GROMACS .gro file of C-alpha atoms in nm:
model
  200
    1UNK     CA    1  -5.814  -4.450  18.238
    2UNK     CA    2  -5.975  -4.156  18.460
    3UNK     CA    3  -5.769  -3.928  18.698
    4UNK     CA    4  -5.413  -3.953  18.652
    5UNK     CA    5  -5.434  -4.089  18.300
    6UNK     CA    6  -5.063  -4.123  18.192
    7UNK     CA    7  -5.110  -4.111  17.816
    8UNK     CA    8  -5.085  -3.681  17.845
    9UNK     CA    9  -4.855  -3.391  18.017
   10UNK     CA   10  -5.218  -3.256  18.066
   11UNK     CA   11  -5.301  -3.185  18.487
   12UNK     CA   12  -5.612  -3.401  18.497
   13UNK     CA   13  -5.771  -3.098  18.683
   14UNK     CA   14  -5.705  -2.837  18.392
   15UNK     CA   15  -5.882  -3.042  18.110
   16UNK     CA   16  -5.722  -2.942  17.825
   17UNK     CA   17  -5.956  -2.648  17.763
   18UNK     CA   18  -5.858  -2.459  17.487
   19UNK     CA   19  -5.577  -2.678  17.376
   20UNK     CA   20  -5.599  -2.872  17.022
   21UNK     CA   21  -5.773  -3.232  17.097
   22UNK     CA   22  -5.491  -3.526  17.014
   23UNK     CA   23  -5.500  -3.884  16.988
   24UNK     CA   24  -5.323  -4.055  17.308
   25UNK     CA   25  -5.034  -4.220  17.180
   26UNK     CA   26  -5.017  -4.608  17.153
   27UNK     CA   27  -4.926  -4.764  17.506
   28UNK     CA   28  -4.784  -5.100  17.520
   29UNK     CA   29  -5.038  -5.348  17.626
   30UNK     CA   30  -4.843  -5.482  17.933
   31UNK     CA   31  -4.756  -5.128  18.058
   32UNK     CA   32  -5.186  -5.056  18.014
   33UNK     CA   33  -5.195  -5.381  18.223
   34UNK     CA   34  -4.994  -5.291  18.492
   35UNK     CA   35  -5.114  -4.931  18.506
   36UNK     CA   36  -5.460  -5.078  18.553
   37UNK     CA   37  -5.358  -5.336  18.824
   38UNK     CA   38  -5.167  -5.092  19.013
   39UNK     CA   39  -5.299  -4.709  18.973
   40UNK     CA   40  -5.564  -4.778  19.289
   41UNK     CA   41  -5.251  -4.902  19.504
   42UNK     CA   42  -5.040  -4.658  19.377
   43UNK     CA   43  -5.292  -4.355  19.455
   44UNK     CA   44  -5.354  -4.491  19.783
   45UNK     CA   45  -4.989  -4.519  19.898
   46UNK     CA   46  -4.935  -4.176  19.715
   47UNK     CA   47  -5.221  -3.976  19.935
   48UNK     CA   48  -5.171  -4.129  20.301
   49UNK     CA   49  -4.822  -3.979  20.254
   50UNK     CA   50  -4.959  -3.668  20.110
   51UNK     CA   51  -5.258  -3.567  20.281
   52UNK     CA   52  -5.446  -3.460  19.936
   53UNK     CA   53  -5.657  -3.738  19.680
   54UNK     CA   54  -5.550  -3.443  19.436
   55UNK     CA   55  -5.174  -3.407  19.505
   56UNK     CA   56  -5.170  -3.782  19.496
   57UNK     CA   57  -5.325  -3.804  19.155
   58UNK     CA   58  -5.059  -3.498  19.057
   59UNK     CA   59  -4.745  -3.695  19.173
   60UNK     CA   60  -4.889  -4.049  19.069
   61UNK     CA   61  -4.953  -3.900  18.720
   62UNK     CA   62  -4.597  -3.812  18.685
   63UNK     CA   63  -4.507  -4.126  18.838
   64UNK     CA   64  -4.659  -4.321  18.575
   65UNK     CA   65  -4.516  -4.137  18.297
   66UNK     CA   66  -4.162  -4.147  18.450
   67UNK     CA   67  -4.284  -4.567  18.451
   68UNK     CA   68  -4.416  -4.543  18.078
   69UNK     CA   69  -4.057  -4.329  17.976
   70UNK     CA   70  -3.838  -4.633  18.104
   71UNK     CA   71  -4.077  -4.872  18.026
   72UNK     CA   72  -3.877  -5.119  17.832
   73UNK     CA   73  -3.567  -5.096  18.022
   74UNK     CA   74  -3.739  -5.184  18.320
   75UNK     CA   75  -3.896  -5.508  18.182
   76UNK     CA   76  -3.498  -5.603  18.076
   77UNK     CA   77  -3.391  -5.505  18.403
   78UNK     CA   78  -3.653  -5.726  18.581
   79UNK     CA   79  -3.799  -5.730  18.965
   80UNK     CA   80  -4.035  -5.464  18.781
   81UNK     CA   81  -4.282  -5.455  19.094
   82UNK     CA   82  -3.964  -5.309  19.269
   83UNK     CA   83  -3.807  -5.087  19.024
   84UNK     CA   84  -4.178  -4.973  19.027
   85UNK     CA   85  -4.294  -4.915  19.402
   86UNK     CA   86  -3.893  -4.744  19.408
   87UNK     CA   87  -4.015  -4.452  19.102
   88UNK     CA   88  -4.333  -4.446  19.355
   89UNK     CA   89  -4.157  -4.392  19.655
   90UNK     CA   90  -3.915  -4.111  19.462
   91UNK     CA   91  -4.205  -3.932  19.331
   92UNK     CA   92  -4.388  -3.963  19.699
   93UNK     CA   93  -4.062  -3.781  19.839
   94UNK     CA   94  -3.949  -3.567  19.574
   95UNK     CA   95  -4.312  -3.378  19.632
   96UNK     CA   96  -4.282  -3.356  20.044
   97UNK     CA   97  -3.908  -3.171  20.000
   98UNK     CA   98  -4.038  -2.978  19.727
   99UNK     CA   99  -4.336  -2.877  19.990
  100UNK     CA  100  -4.110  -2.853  20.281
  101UNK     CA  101  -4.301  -3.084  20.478
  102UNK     CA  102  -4.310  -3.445  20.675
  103UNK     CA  103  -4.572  -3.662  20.559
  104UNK     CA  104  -4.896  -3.654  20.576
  105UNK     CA  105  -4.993  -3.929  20.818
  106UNK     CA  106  -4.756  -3.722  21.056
  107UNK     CA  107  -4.996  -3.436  21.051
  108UNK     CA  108  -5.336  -3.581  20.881
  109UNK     CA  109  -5.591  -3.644  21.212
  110UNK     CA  110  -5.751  -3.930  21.093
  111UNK     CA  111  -5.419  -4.099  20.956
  112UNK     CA  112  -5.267  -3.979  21.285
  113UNK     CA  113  -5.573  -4.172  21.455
  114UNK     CA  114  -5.484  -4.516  21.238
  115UNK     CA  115  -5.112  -4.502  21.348
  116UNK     CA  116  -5.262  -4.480  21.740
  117UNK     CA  117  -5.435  -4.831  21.626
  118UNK     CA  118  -5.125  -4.971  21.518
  119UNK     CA  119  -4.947  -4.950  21.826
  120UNK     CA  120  -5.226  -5.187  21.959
  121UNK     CA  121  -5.137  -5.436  21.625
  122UNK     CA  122  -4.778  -5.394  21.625
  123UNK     CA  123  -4.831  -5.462  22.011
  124UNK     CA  124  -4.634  -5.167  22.098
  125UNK     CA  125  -4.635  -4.995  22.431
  126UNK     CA  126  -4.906  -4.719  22.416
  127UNK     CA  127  -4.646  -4.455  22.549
  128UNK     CA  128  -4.397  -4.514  22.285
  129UNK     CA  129  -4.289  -4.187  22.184
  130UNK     CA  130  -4.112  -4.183  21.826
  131UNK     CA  131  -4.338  -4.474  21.658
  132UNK     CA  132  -4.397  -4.214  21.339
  133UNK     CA  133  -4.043  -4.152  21.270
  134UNK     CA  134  -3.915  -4.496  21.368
  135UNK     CA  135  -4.167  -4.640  21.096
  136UNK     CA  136  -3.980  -4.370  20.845
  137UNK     CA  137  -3.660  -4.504  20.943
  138UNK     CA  138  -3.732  -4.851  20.833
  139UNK     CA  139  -3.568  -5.008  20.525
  140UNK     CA  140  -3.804  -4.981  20.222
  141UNK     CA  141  -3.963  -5.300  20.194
  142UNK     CA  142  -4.000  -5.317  20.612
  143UNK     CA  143  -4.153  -4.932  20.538
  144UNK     CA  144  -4.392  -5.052  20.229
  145UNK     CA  145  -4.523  -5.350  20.452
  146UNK     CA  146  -4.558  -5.198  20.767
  147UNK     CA  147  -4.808  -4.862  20.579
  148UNK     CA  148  -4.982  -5.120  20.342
  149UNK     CA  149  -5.068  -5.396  20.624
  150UNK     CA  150  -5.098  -5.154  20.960
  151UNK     CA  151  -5.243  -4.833  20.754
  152UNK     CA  152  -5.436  -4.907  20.467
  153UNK     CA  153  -5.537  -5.239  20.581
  154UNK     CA  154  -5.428  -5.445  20.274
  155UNK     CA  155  -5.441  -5.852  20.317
  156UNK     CA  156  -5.105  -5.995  20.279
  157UNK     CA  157  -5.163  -6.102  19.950
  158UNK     CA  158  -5.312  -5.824  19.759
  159UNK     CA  159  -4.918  -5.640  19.945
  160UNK     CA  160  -4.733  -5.955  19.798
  161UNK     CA  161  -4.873  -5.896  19.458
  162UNK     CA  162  -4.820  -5.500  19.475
  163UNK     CA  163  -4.435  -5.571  19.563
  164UNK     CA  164  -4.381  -5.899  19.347
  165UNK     CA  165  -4.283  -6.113  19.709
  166UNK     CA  166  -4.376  -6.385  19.788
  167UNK     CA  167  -4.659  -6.399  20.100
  168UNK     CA  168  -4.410  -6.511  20.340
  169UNK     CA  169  -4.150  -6.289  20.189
  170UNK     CA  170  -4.388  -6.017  20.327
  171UNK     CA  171  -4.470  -6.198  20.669
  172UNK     CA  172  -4.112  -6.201  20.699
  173UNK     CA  173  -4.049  -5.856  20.625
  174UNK     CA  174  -4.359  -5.707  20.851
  175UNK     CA  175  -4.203  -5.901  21.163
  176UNK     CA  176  -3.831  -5.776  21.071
  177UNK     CA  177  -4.037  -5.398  21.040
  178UNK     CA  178  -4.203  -5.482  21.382
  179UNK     CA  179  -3.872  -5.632  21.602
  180UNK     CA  180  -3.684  -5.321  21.447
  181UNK     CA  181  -3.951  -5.046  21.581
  182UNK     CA  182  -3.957  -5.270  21.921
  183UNK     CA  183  -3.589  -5.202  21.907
  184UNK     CA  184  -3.612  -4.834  21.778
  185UNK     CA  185  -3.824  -4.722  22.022
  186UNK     CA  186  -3.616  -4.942  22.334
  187UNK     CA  187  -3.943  -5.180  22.368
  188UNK     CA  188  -3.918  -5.547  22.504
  189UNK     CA  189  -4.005  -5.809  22.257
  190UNK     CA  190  -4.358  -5.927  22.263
  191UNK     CA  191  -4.523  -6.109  22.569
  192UNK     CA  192  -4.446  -6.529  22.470
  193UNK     CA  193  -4.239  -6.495  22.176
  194UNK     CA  194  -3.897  -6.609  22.159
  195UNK     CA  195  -3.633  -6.397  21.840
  196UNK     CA  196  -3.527  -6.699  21.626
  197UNK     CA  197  -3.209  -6.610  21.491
  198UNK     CA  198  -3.160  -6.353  21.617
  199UNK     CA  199  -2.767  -6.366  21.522
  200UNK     CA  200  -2.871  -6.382  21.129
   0.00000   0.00000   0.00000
C-alpha cells in the first residue's frame, strides 16, 4: 500500500531492518477499500496542517490503524465517512499539542500564500485581520469544506465523497463557513447577495 501502510507498527521510514520479516495480517476487504479511496485525501489534509509529507504519513499511519482497530464498530455505528474524517482530525491535533505548535498553514509560506488567495474566493476584504484563526474556529464540517475547497482545491464532489454529504450538503456548508468568517471577522455580506433565512 506504500508509505503509511497500516497493516504494521513499523515507521515506514525505519524499514524494518533487522527485525524478523512477518506476513501482514488479513485486512478486511472493505477497510483495504476505503484505505485505498481515502489515504491520498487523508495525507493531504494531514500535511497542509502539518507542514511535513513525513509527519503526515507518521500521524496518518496511526490514524489508519486507530481506523483498522475499531473497524467493525464503526461500520455498526454508521456515517463511517464522519466517524472517519473525526479519528483524522484527532490524530491531526493530537500531533500539533504534542509539538506545541499552531498549524502549519499558519506558518508554512506557500500555504500562508494560498490562504492570501482565498480571501479573494471567499470575497473577503483584503485587510481582514484574523481570517487564519477565524477559519480554525469554524464548526468541523464548515472547517473540512472551507481547507478542502479554498486550500487544496478539491471539486465539490470529490469533498462530498471524502465526507459522505451530499454535493449540496457541502455547498451548503461552504456558504454557512463563508457568512460565519464574514461575521467573525465584522465583514459586510457580499456585494448583491441577500442572507435567506437568516433567522434559521
Amino acid at each position: 500500500m506504500g508509505n503509511g501502510d497500516v497493516t504494521t507498527d513499523v515507521s515506514p521510514q525505519d524499514g524494518g531492518h533487522g527485525q524478523p520479516v512477518q506476513a501482514p495480517p488479513e485486512l478486511p476487504l472493505d477497510f483495504e477499500g476505503f484505505y485505498l479511496g481515502h489515504q491520498e485525501f487523508f495525507h493531504d489534509f494531514a500535511e497542509i496542517h502539518l507542514g511535513s509529507r513525513r509527519t503526515a504519513e507518521e500521524v496518518v499511519h496511526q490514524v489508519f490503524l486507530e481506523i483498522l482497530g475499531g473497524w467493525d464498530e464503526l461500520l455498526q455505528q454508521g456515517d463511517l465517512e464522519q466517524q472517519t474524517l473525526a479519528v483524522l482530525h484527532r490524530g491531526v491535533t493530537r500531533r500539533l499539542e504534542g509539538d506545541g505548535r499552531p498549524p502549519a498553514f499558519l506558518i508554512n509560506g506557500p500555504i500562508a500564500m494560498n490562504l492570501e488567495a482565498v480571501r479573494s474566493q471567499l470575497e473577503l476584504n483584503s485587510s481582514a485581520d484574523g481570517l487564519y484563526e477565524a477559519i480554525l474556529e469554524l464548526p468541523t464540517r464548515q472547517f473540512t469544506v472551507i481547507v478542502l475547497r479554498h486550500l487544496l482545491g478539491y471539486p465539490t464532489k470529490r469533498i462530498a465523497r471524502y465526507m459522505g454529504l451530499d454535493t449540496r450538503t457541502v455547498d451548503y456548508h461552504g456558504r454557512k463557513g463563508k457568512e460565519r468568517l464574514r461575521s467573525r471577522l465584522g465583514l459586510p455580506a457580499a456585494p448583491g447577495k441577500h442572507k435567506k433565512g437568516a433567522g434559521q
